[in-house]
Coordinates of C-alpha atoms in Angstrom, one line a residue:
M17 CA 0.0 0.0 0.0
G18 CA 3.0 2.2 -0.3
Q19 CA 3.0 2.9 3.5
T20 CA 6.1 3.9 5.6
M21 CA 6.6 3.1 9.2
T22 CA 4.9 6.3 10.3
D23 CA 2.0 6.3 7.9
Y24 CA -1.6 5.3 8.7
P25 CA -3.6 4.2 5.7
A26 CA -6.4 6.1 4.1
L27 CA -9.5 4.3 5.3
Q28 CA -12.1 2.9 2.9
L29 CA -14.9 0.4 2.5
F30 CA -14.3 -2.7 0.3
I31 CA -17.4 -3.8 -1.7
D32 CA -17.5 -5.9 -4.9
N33 CA -13.7 -5.6 -5.3
Q34 CA -13.9 -1.8 -5.2
W35 CA -12.6 0.6 -2.5
R36 CA -15.1 3.3 -1.5
T37 CA -15.5 6.3 0.7
T38 CA -18.7 7.9 2.0
R39 CA -19.8 11.4 3.0
E40 CA -20.3 10.5 6.6
T41 CA -17.1 9.6 8.5
L42 CA -16.0 8.7 12.0
P43 CA -12.7 9.6 13.7
V44 CA -10.1 7.0 14.5
L45 CA -7.8 7.9 17.5
N46 CA -4.4 6.7 18.6
P47 CA -5.0 5.6 22.2
A48 CA -1.4 6.4 23.1
T49 CA -1.7 10.1 22.2
E50 CA -5.5 10.6 22.0
E51 CA -4.9 12.2 18.6
E52 CA -7.0 11.6 15.5
I53 CA -5.1 9.5 12.9
G54 CA -7.8 8.9 10.3
R55 CA -11.4 9.3 9.2
L56 CA -13.5 6.2 8.7
P57 CA -16.3 6.0 6.1
V58 CA -19.7 5.0 7.4
A59 CA -21.7 2.4 5.4
G60 CA -25.4 3.3 5.0
R61 CA -28.1 1.1 3.6
A62 CA -27.1 1.7 0.0
E63 CA -23.6 0.4 0.7
L64 CA -25.0 -2.6 2.6
D65 CA -27.4 -3.4 -0.2
D66 CA -24.5 -3.3 -2.6
A67 CA -22.5 -5.6 -0.4
L68 CA -25.4 -8.1 -0.1
A69 CA -25.8 -8.1 -3.9
A70 CA -22.0 -8.5 -4.4
A71 CA -21.8 -11.3 -1.8
E72 CA -24.6 -13.1 -3.5
R73 CA -22.8 -13.0 -6.9
G74 CA -19.5 -13.9 -5.2
F75 CA -21.0 -16.9 -3.5
R76 CA -22.3 -18.3 -6.8
I77 CA -18.7 -18.2 -8.1
W78 CA -16.8 -19.1 -5.0
S79 CA -19.0 -22.0 -3.9
R80 CA -18.3 -23.7 -7.2
T81 CA -14.6 -23.1 -7.2
A82 CA -12.5 -26.2 -6.5
P83 CA -11.2 -26.4 -2.9
R84 CA -7.7 -26.6 -4.3
I85 CA -8.1 -23.3 -6.1
R86 CA -9.7 -21.7 -3.1
A87 CA -6.7 -22.8 -1.0
Q88 CA -4.2 -21.4 -3.5
I89 CA -5.8 -18.0 -3.3
I90 CA -6.0 -18.0 0.5
M91 CA -2.4 -19.1 0.7
K92 CA -1.3 -16.3 -1.7
A93 CA -3.1 -13.7 0.5
A94 CA -1.4 -15.2 3.6
S95 CA 1.9 -14.9 1.9
L96 CA 1.3 -11.3 1.1
L97 CA 0.4 -10.5 4.7
R98 CA 3.6 -12.0 5.9
E99 CA 5.6 -10.1 3.2
R100 CA 3.8 -6.8 4.1
G101 CA 4.1 -7.3 7.9
P102 CA 6.7 -4.5 8.4
Q103 CA 4.2 -2.0 6.9
I104 CA 1.1 -3.5 8.5
A105 CA 2.3 -3.8 12.1
P106 CA 2.8 0.0 12.7
S107 CA -0.8 0.8 11.6
I108 CA -2.1 -1.8 14.1
T109 CA 0.1 -0.2 16.8
M110 CA -1.2 3.3 16.0
E111 CA -4.9 2.4 16.1
N112 CA -4.8 -0.2 18.9
G113 CA -1.8 0.8 21.1
K114 CA -0.1 -2.5 21.5
P115 CA 3.7 -2.7 21.2
L116 CA 5.1 -3.1 17.7
V117 CA 6.5 -6.5 18.5
Q118 CA 3.0 -7.8 19.5
A119 CA 1.5 -6.2 16.4
S120 CA 4.1 -7.9 14.2
M121 CA 3.3 -11.2 15.9
E122 CA -0.4 -10.6 15.3
V123 CA 0.2 -10.3 11.5
I124 CA 2.0 -13.7 11.6
R125 CA -0.8 -15.2 13.6
G126 CA -3.4 -13.9 11.2
A127 CA -1.5 -15.5 8.3
E128 CA -1.4 -18.8 10.2
F129 CA -5.2 -18.8 10.5
F130 CA -5.4 -18.4 6.7
E131 CA -2.8 -21.1 6.1
W132 CA -4.4 -23.6 8.4
D133 CA -7.9 -23.1 7.0
A134 CA -6.6 -23.2 3.4
G135 CA -5.5 -26.7 4.2
E136 CA -8.8 -27.6 5.8
A137 CA -10.6 -26.4 2.7
Q138 CA -9.3 -29.5 1.0
R139 CA -10.3 -31.8 3.8
L140 CA -14.0 -31.1 4.2
Y141 CA -14.7 -34.8 3.7
G142 CA -18.0 -36.5 3.4
H143 CA -18.7 -40.1 3.9
I144 CA -20.6 -43.1 2.6
V145 CA -23.1 -44.9 5.0
P146 CA -23.3 -48.7 4.6
S147 CA -26.6 -49.8 3.3
M148 CA -28.6 -52.4 1.5
P149 CA -27.5 -53.6 -2.0
G150 CA -28.8 -51.3 -4.7
I151 CA -28.9 -48.1 -2.6
R152 CA -26.2 -45.7 -1.6
Y153 CA -26.4 -43.1 1.2
S154 CA -23.8 -40.4 1.1
V155 CA -23.2 -37.4 3.4
I156 CA -21.5 -34.2 2.2
R157 CA -20.7 -30.7 3.5
E158 CA -21.7 -27.7 1.4
P159 CA -20.9 -24.0 2.0
A160 CA -23.8 -22.4 3.9
G161 CA -24.0 -19.2 2.0
I162 CA -23.3 -15.5 2.8
V163 CA -21.8 -14.9 6.2
A164 CA -22.3 -11.7 8.2
G165 CA -19.1 -11.4 10.3
F166 CA -18.5 -9.1 13.2
A167 CA -14.9 -8.6 14.6
P168 CA -13.8 -6.8 17.7
W169 CA -11.1 -4.1 18.2
N170 CA -8.6 -5.9 20.5
F171 CA -6.9 -7.8 17.7
P172 CA -7.4 -5.6 14.5
L173 CA -6.0 -8.2 12.1
S174 CA -6.1 -11.7 13.6
Q175 CA -9.7 -11.5 14.7
P176 CA -11.0 -10.5 11.2
A177 CA -8.7 -13.2 9.8
R178 CA -10.4 -15.9 11.8
K179 CA -13.8 -15.0 10.4
I180 CA -12.6 -14.5 6.9
A181 CA -10.5 -17.6 6.9
G182 CA -13.3 -19.9 8.0
A183 CA -15.9 -18.4 5.6
L184 CA -13.7 -18.4 2.5
A185 CA -12.1 -21.8 3.1
S186 CA -15.5 -23.4 3.4
G187 CA -16.7 -21.8 0.1
C188 CA -18.8 -19.0 1.6
S189 CA -18.8 -15.3 0.8
I190 CA -18.7 -12.8 3.6
I191 CA -19.7 -9.3 4.6
L192 CA -17.4 -8.4 7.5
K193 CA -18.1 -5.5 9.8
A194 CA -14.7 -4.9 11.5
A195 CA -14.2 -2.6 14.5
E196 CA -14.6 1.1 13.9
E197 CA -11.8 1.8 16.5
T198 CA -9.3 -0.4 14.7
P199 CA -10.1 -0.6 11.0
A200 CA -6.7 -0.8 9.3
G201 CA -6.0 -4.5 10.1
A202 CA -9.1 -5.7 8.2
M203 CA -8.3 -3.3 5.3
H204 CA -4.9 -4.9 5.0
I205 CA -6.5 -8.3 4.7
A206 CA -8.9 -7.1 2.0
R207 CA -6.0 -5.6 0.1
A208 CA -4.1 -8.9 0.3
F209 CA -7.1 -10.9 -1.1
Q210 CA -7.7 -8.4 -3.8
D211 CA -4.0 -8.7 -4.9
A212 CA -4.2 -12.5 -4.6
G213 CA -7.0 -12.7 -7.2
L214 CA -10.1 -13.4 -5.0
P215 CA -13.2 -13.1 -7.2
A216 CA -15.2 -9.9 -6.8
G217 CA -17.9 -10.0 -4.1
V218 CA -16.5 -12.9 -2.1
L219 CA -15.1 -10.6 0.6
N220 CA -16.8 -7.3 1.5
L221 CA -15.6 -5.0 4.3
V222 CA -17.9 -2.4 5.9
F223 CA -17.7 -0.1 8.8
G224 CA -20.3 2.2 10.4
H225 CA -22.7 2.4 13.3
P226 CA -22.6 -1.2 14.7
A227 CA -26.3 -1.4 15.8
E228 CA -27.5 -0.1 12.5
I229 CA -25.4 -2.5 10.5
S230 CA -26.2 -5.6 12.5
S231 CA -30.0 -4.8 12.7
Y232 CA -30.1 -4.5 8.9
L233 CA -27.8 -7.3 7.8
I234 CA -28.8 -10.1 10.2
P235 CA -32.5 -10.4 9.4
Q236 CA -31.8 -10.6 5.6
D237 CA -32.9 -13.9 4.0
R238 CA -29.6 -14.0 2.1
I239 CA -27.5 -14.1 5.3
R240 CA -27.0 -17.8 6.2
V241 CA -24.5 -17.6 9.1
V242 CA -23.8 -14.9 11.7
A243 CA -20.2 -15.0 13.2
F244 CA -19.4 -12.7 16.1
T245 CA -16.6 -12.1 18.6
G246 CA -17.3 -9.7 21.4
S247 CA -19.0 -9.2 24.7
T248 CA -21.5 -11.6 26.0
S249 CA -24.3 -9.0 26.2
V250 CA -24.0 -8.1 22.6
G251 CA -23.6 -11.7 21.6
I252 CA -26.9 -12.6 23.3
H253 CA -28.6 -9.7 21.5
L254 CA -27.3 -10.7 18.1
T255 CA -28.3 -14.4 18.8
E256 CA -31.8 -13.4 19.6
M257 CA -32.0 -11.3 16.4
A258 CA -30.6 -14.2 14.3
A259 CA -33.1 -16.7 15.9
R260 CA -36.0 -14.8 14.6
S261 CA -34.9 -15.7 11.0
M262 CA -33.5 -19.2 12.1
T263 CA -30.0 -18.1 11.1
P264 CA -27.2 -20.2 12.7
V265 CA -24.7 -18.3 14.9
L266 CA -21.1 -18.7 15.8
M267 CA -20.4 -16.8 19.0
E268 CA -17.0 -16.3 20.7
L269 CA -17.9 -14.2 23.7
G270 CA -16.5 -13.0 26.9
G271 CA -14.5 -14.8 29.6
H272 CA -13.1 -14.4 33.1
A273 CA -10.3 -16.9 32.9
P274 CA -9.3 -18.7 36.2
V275 CA -5.8 -19.8 36.8
I276 CA -5.2 -22.6 39.4
V277 CA -1.7 -22.6 40.9
C278 CA -1.0 -25.9 42.6
D279 CA 1.6 -26.4 45.3
D280 CA 4.0 -28.5 43.3
V281 CA 5.2 -25.7 41.0
D282 CA 7.8 -22.9 41.5
P283 CA 5.6 -20.0 42.7
V284 CA 8.1 -17.3 41.7
A285 CA 8.5 -18.6 38.1
A286 CA 4.7 -19.0 37.8
G287 CA 4.1 -15.5 39.2
R288 CA 6.5 -13.7 37.0
M289 CA 5.3 -15.6 33.9
S290 CA 1.7 -14.7 34.8
A291 CA 2.3 -11.0 35.3
A292 CA 4.1 -10.8 31.9
R293 CA 1.2 -12.5 30.2
K294 CA -1.4 -10.2 32.0
A295 CA 0.3 -7.3 30.4
R296 CA -0.1 -8.7 26.9
N297 CA -2.4 -6.5 24.8
S298 CA -2.9 -4.5 28.0
G299 CA -5.1 -7.4 29.3
Q300 CA -7.6 -6.8 26.6
V301 CA -7.9 -10.4 25.6
C302 CA -10.9 -12.6 26.1
T303 CA -8.6 -15.4 27.3
S304 CA -6.5 -13.2 29.5
P305 CA -5.6 -14.9 32.9
T306 CA -7.5 -13.0 35.5
R307 CA -8.7 -14.9 38.6
F308 CA -5.6 -16.6 40.2
F309 CA -6.4 -19.3 42.8
V310 CA -3.2 -20.2 44.6
M311 CA -2.7 -23.0 47.1
E312 CA -2.1 -21.4 50.5
R313 CA 1.5 -22.7 50.8
N314 CA 2.5 -20.9 47.6
F315 CA 0.3 -17.8 48.0
D316 CA 2.7 -15.3 49.5
A317 CA 5.6 -16.2 47.2
F318 CA 3.4 -16.2 44.1
A319 CA 1.7 -12.9 44.9
K320 CA 5.1 -11.2 45.7
A321 CA 6.7 -12.3 42.4
F322 CA 3.6 -11.4 40.4
A323 CA 3.4 -7.9 41.9
E324 CA 7.2 -7.2 41.5
R325 CA 7.0 -8.2 37.8
A326 CA 3.8 -6.2 37.3
R327 CA 5.4 -3.0 38.8
A328 CA 8.4 -3.5 36.4
V329 CA 6.2 -3.5 33.2
R330 CA 7.3 -0.6 31.0
M331 CA 4.2 1.3 29.7
G332 CA 4.4 3.7 26.8
N333 CA 3.7 4.3 23.1
G334 CA 3.8 1.0 21.2
L335 CA 6.1 2.4 18.5
D336 CA 8.8 2.8 21.2
P337 CA 10.9 -0.4 21.2
A338 CA 11.3 -0.2 25.0
T339 CA 7.5 -0.4 25.6
E340 CA 6.2 -3.7 27.0
M341 CA 2.6 -2.6 27.4
G342 CA 0.7 0.1 25.6
P343 CA -2.5 1.9 26.5
V344 CA -6.0 0.5 26.8
A345 CA -8.4 1.1 24.0
N346 CA -10.3 4.2 25.2
H347 CA -11.4 6.4 28.1
R348 CA -14.3 4.0 28.8
R349 CA -11.9 1.2 29.7
I350 CA -10.1 3.6 32.1
A351 CA -13.4 4.4 33.8
A352 CA -14.4 0.8 34.0
L353 CA -11.0 -0.3 35.5
D354 CA -11.0 2.6 38.0
A355 CA -14.5 1.6 39.2
L356 CA -13.6 -2.1 39.6
V357 CA -10.5 -1.2 41.6
E358 CA -12.2 1.2 43.9
D359 CA -15.1 -1.2 44.5
A360 CA -12.7 -4.0 45.4
R361 CA -10.6 -1.7 47.7
A362 CA -13.7 -0.6 49.5
K363 CA -14.7 -4.2 50.1
G364 CA -11.3 -5.0 51.7
A365 CA -9.0 -6.1 48.8
R366 CA -5.3 -5.3 49.0
V367 CA -3.7 -3.4 46.1
L368 CA -0.3 -5.0 45.6
A369 CA 0.6 -3.1 42.4
G370 CA -0.8 -0.4 40.1
G371 CA -4.4 0.8 40.7
T372 CA -3.9 4.4 39.6
R373 CA -3.8 5.9 36.2
P374 CA -0.6 7.9 35.5
N375 CA -0.8 11.6 34.5
G376 CA -0.4 12.7 30.9
P377 CA -2.0 12.0 27.6
G378 CA -3.0 8.5 26.4
Y379 CA -5.3 5.9 27.9
F380 CA -2.7 4.3 30.1
F381 CA -3.5 2.1 33.0
P382 CA -0.8 0.0 34.9
V383 CA -0.8 -3.7 35.5
T384 CA -2.9 -3.8 38.7
V385 CA -2.8 -6.6 41.2
L386 CA -5.5 -7.2 43.8
A387 CA -5.1 -9.7 46.6
D388 CA -7.6 -11.3 49.0
V389 CA -10.6 -10.0 47.0
P390 CA -13.9 -11.0 48.5
D391 CA -16.5 -12.8 46.4
D392 CA -18.9 -9.9 46.5
A393 CA -16.5 -7.5 44.8
R394 CA -17.7 -6.6 41.3
V395 CA -14.4 -7.7 39.7
M396 CA -14.9 -11.2 40.9
R397 CA -18.0 -11.4 38.6
E398 CA -17.3 -8.9 35.8
E399 CA -14.6 -9.4 33.2
P400 CA -12.2 -6.4 33.6
F401 CA -10.9 -6.6 30.0
G402 CA -7.8 -4.7 31.1
P403 CA -4.5 -5.2 32.9
L404 CA -6.1 -6.2 36.2
A405 CA -5.4 -9.5 38.1
I406 CA -7.0 -11.0 41.2
I407 CA -4.9 -13.3 43.4
N408 CA -6.7 -15.3 46.1
P409 CA -5.6 -18.2 48.3
V410 CA -7.4 -21.6 48.2
R411 CA -7.3 -24.6 50.6
D412 CA -7.0 -27.3 48.0
L413 CA -7.6 -28.3 44.4
D414 CA -11.3 -29.0 45.0
D415 CA -11.8 -25.6 46.5
A416 CA -9.9 -24.0 43.5
I417 CA -12.0 -25.9 40.9
T418 CA -15.3 -24.9 42.6
R419 CA -14.3 -21.3 42.7
A420 CA -13.0 -21.4 39.1
N421 CA -16.4 -22.7 37.9
A422 CA -18.5 -20.3 40.0
L423 CA -19.1 -17.9 37.1
P424 CA -21.4 -18.3 34.1
F425 CA -18.3 -17.9 31.8
G426 CA -16.3 -20.8 30.4
L427 CA -13.9 -19.7 27.6
A428 CA -10.3 -20.4 28.8
A429 CA -8.8 -21.7 32.0
Y430 CA -5.3 -22.5 33.1
G431 CA -3.4 -24.6 35.6
F432 CA 0.1 -24.8 36.9
T433 CA 1.1 -28.3 38.1
H434 CA 3.5 -31.1 37.4
S435 CA 1.2 -33.8 38.8
A436 CA -0.5 -36.1 36.3
A437 CA -3.2 -36.7 38.9
N438 CA -3.8 -32.9 39.2
V439 CA -4.0 -32.6 35.4
D440 CA -6.6 -35.4 35.3
R441 CA -8.7 -33.7 38.0
L442 CA -8.5 -30.3 36.2
T443 CA -9.4 -31.8 32.9
A444 CA -12.4 -33.5 34.3
G445 CA -13.5 -30.7 36.6
I446 CA -12.9 -27.4 34.9
E447 CA -15.9 -26.0 32.8
A448 CA -14.2 -24.3 29.9
G449 CA -13.8 -24.7 26.2
N450 CA -10.0 -24.4 26.5
L451 CA -7.8 -25.6 29.3
S452 CA -4.0 -25.0 29.2
I453 CA -1.5 -26.6 31.6
N454 CA 1.8 -24.8 32.4
T455 CA 1.2 -22.4 29.5
L456 CA -0.9 -19.3 29.2
E457 CA -1.6 -19.7 25.5
A458 CA -5.1 -20.8 24.8
S459 CA -5.7 -20.3 21.1
V460 CA -3.6 -21.5 18.1
A461 CA -4.7 -22.1 14.5
E462 CA -4.5 -25.9 14.6
V463 CA -6.9 -26.5 17.5
P464 CA -10.6 -25.6 17.9
F465 CA -11.3 -22.5 20.0
G466 CA -14.5 -21.4 21.7
G467 CA -16.4 -21.4 24.9
V468 CA -19.1 -23.0 27.0
K469 CA -21.9 -21.5 29.1
F470 CA -22.2 -17.7 28.5
S471 CA -18.8 -17.7 26.7
G472 CA -20.3 -18.7 23.4
H473 CA -21.3 -21.3 20.9
G474 CA -19.4 -23.0 18.1
R475 CA -15.7 -23.3 17.4
E476 CA -13.1 -21.5 15.3
G477 CA -9.8 -23.2 14.2
G478 CA -8.7 -26.8 14.1
A479 CA -10.4 -29.5 12.0
E480 CA -13.7 -28.3 13.5
G481 CA -13.3 -24.7 12.5
L482 CA -15.0 -24.9 9.1
H483 CA -18.0 -26.9 10.2
H484 CA -20.1 -24.0 11.3
Y485 CA -19.8 -22.4 7.8
T486 CA -21.2 -25.5 6.1
V487 CA -24.5 -27.4 5.9
V488 CA -24.8 -31.2 5.9
K489 CA -26.6 -32.7 2.9
T490 CA -27.6 -36.4 2.8
I491 CA -28.1 -38.0 -0.6
S492 CA -30.1 -41.3 -0.9
H493 CA -29.4 -42.9 -4.3
K494 CA -31.4 -46.0 -5.4
M495 CA -29.9 -47.6 -8.5
E496 CA -33.3 -48.8 -9.9
L497 CA -36.9 -47.7 -9.5
D498 CA -38.8 -49.9 -7.1
L499 CA -42.5 -50.1 -8.2
E500 CA -43.4 -51.9 -4.9
P501 CA -41.4 -50.1 -2.2
T502 CA -41.3 -51.6 1.2
V503 CA -40.1 -50.3 4.6
S504 CA -36.3 -49.7 4.6
G505 CA -36.0 -51.3 1.2
A506 CA -36.3 -54.8 2.7
K507 CA -38.0 -57.6 0.6
P508 CA -40.9 -59.5 2.2

């Protein structure tokens, strides 16, 4: 796109293989400086109608394109993203605030989603069901149709990549509404697919007023799948909207990830590792480790190591190579974090690190560590979605599992232990779609990702990742006409 390290791209919609602007625009701010860096075009009904018509035409072409050819185009786009990473990453940092090294890793991660799903596009196998002689039952998967995708702001490129990868690999077309706060990542993806030779209309990218776009697109008869990543409250609303037209949904919603620290691990190493991970993306990750339940014997050492590492995290502008953690997304996150800390403090929690916003411009909030937080504190029930961690002691593993499962969320959970018996109990007892042991990574391209309970429905990634974008068709084929049919084809 001819962009230098300090450029932010001109923002446009992408409809029917054409880049567009509109008269109405919204500002895009750099959260590290609070300065405007771009103007985002707003899609109205005319643009959405054009996107629907384009997606319908695109689906007719793409659904009949051989999986091998689809995979080649997707792989070409992934290769372009990797090649353009040095130009893409700074725009992600400018609009989201994350350090440049994390933005660079996000570009690679987005490419990995495309590469994995390109392979899976060629492995959407059907099967033959054994039957009586003279009749054959076959089961196949077909692309569902047009997808309405909605991506959040916390990962400007990799979250749109997941929606686009699943839809395109399965043979669907997609209208993606990416986040208005962080639009450049999705634009880079659209540019890569345009340059890779994707047929017109298969991928359409729109921005605007979220409620207006979702309320117009989701009820459309031509929309056959709704795929959303975001908060539980919005996910429930969109699911209810889709249910009125019997449209299937893929929902990756909020979490409040528990971490169980058993007494057979090094509490200092676990504490330092956990604090560093809490700072990733300023804690604005649905799988971010948040509620730490530590066995009493290890509690003091773990809490001390965590707090020391948290206080050492270097905050700043993500374009500065020395920065470990950038700002949170906007002033609303600052207000929410302030309120949660003050509520916990008023109810008796101890603040071991952070807790106060620094002076100066930018939406900065330090890694904040709360200890001995009572169950009636708001932060024990509400996802902070920021660099805020809770550390509480527990008596034993049963106590930890009970407390970990106490909330209606179940996206990611973690455990630190070297005991096979503990791993078995965690595996059987934890209510979550993703459980990680001795690692705080919960989502990679090659495994399915999604939640249980109020954390969502369906899976992205892995061999299961394309299933939600397909419909199952059964074909019953009798070789000869039977003028005297009998039950199940059996002869008297």
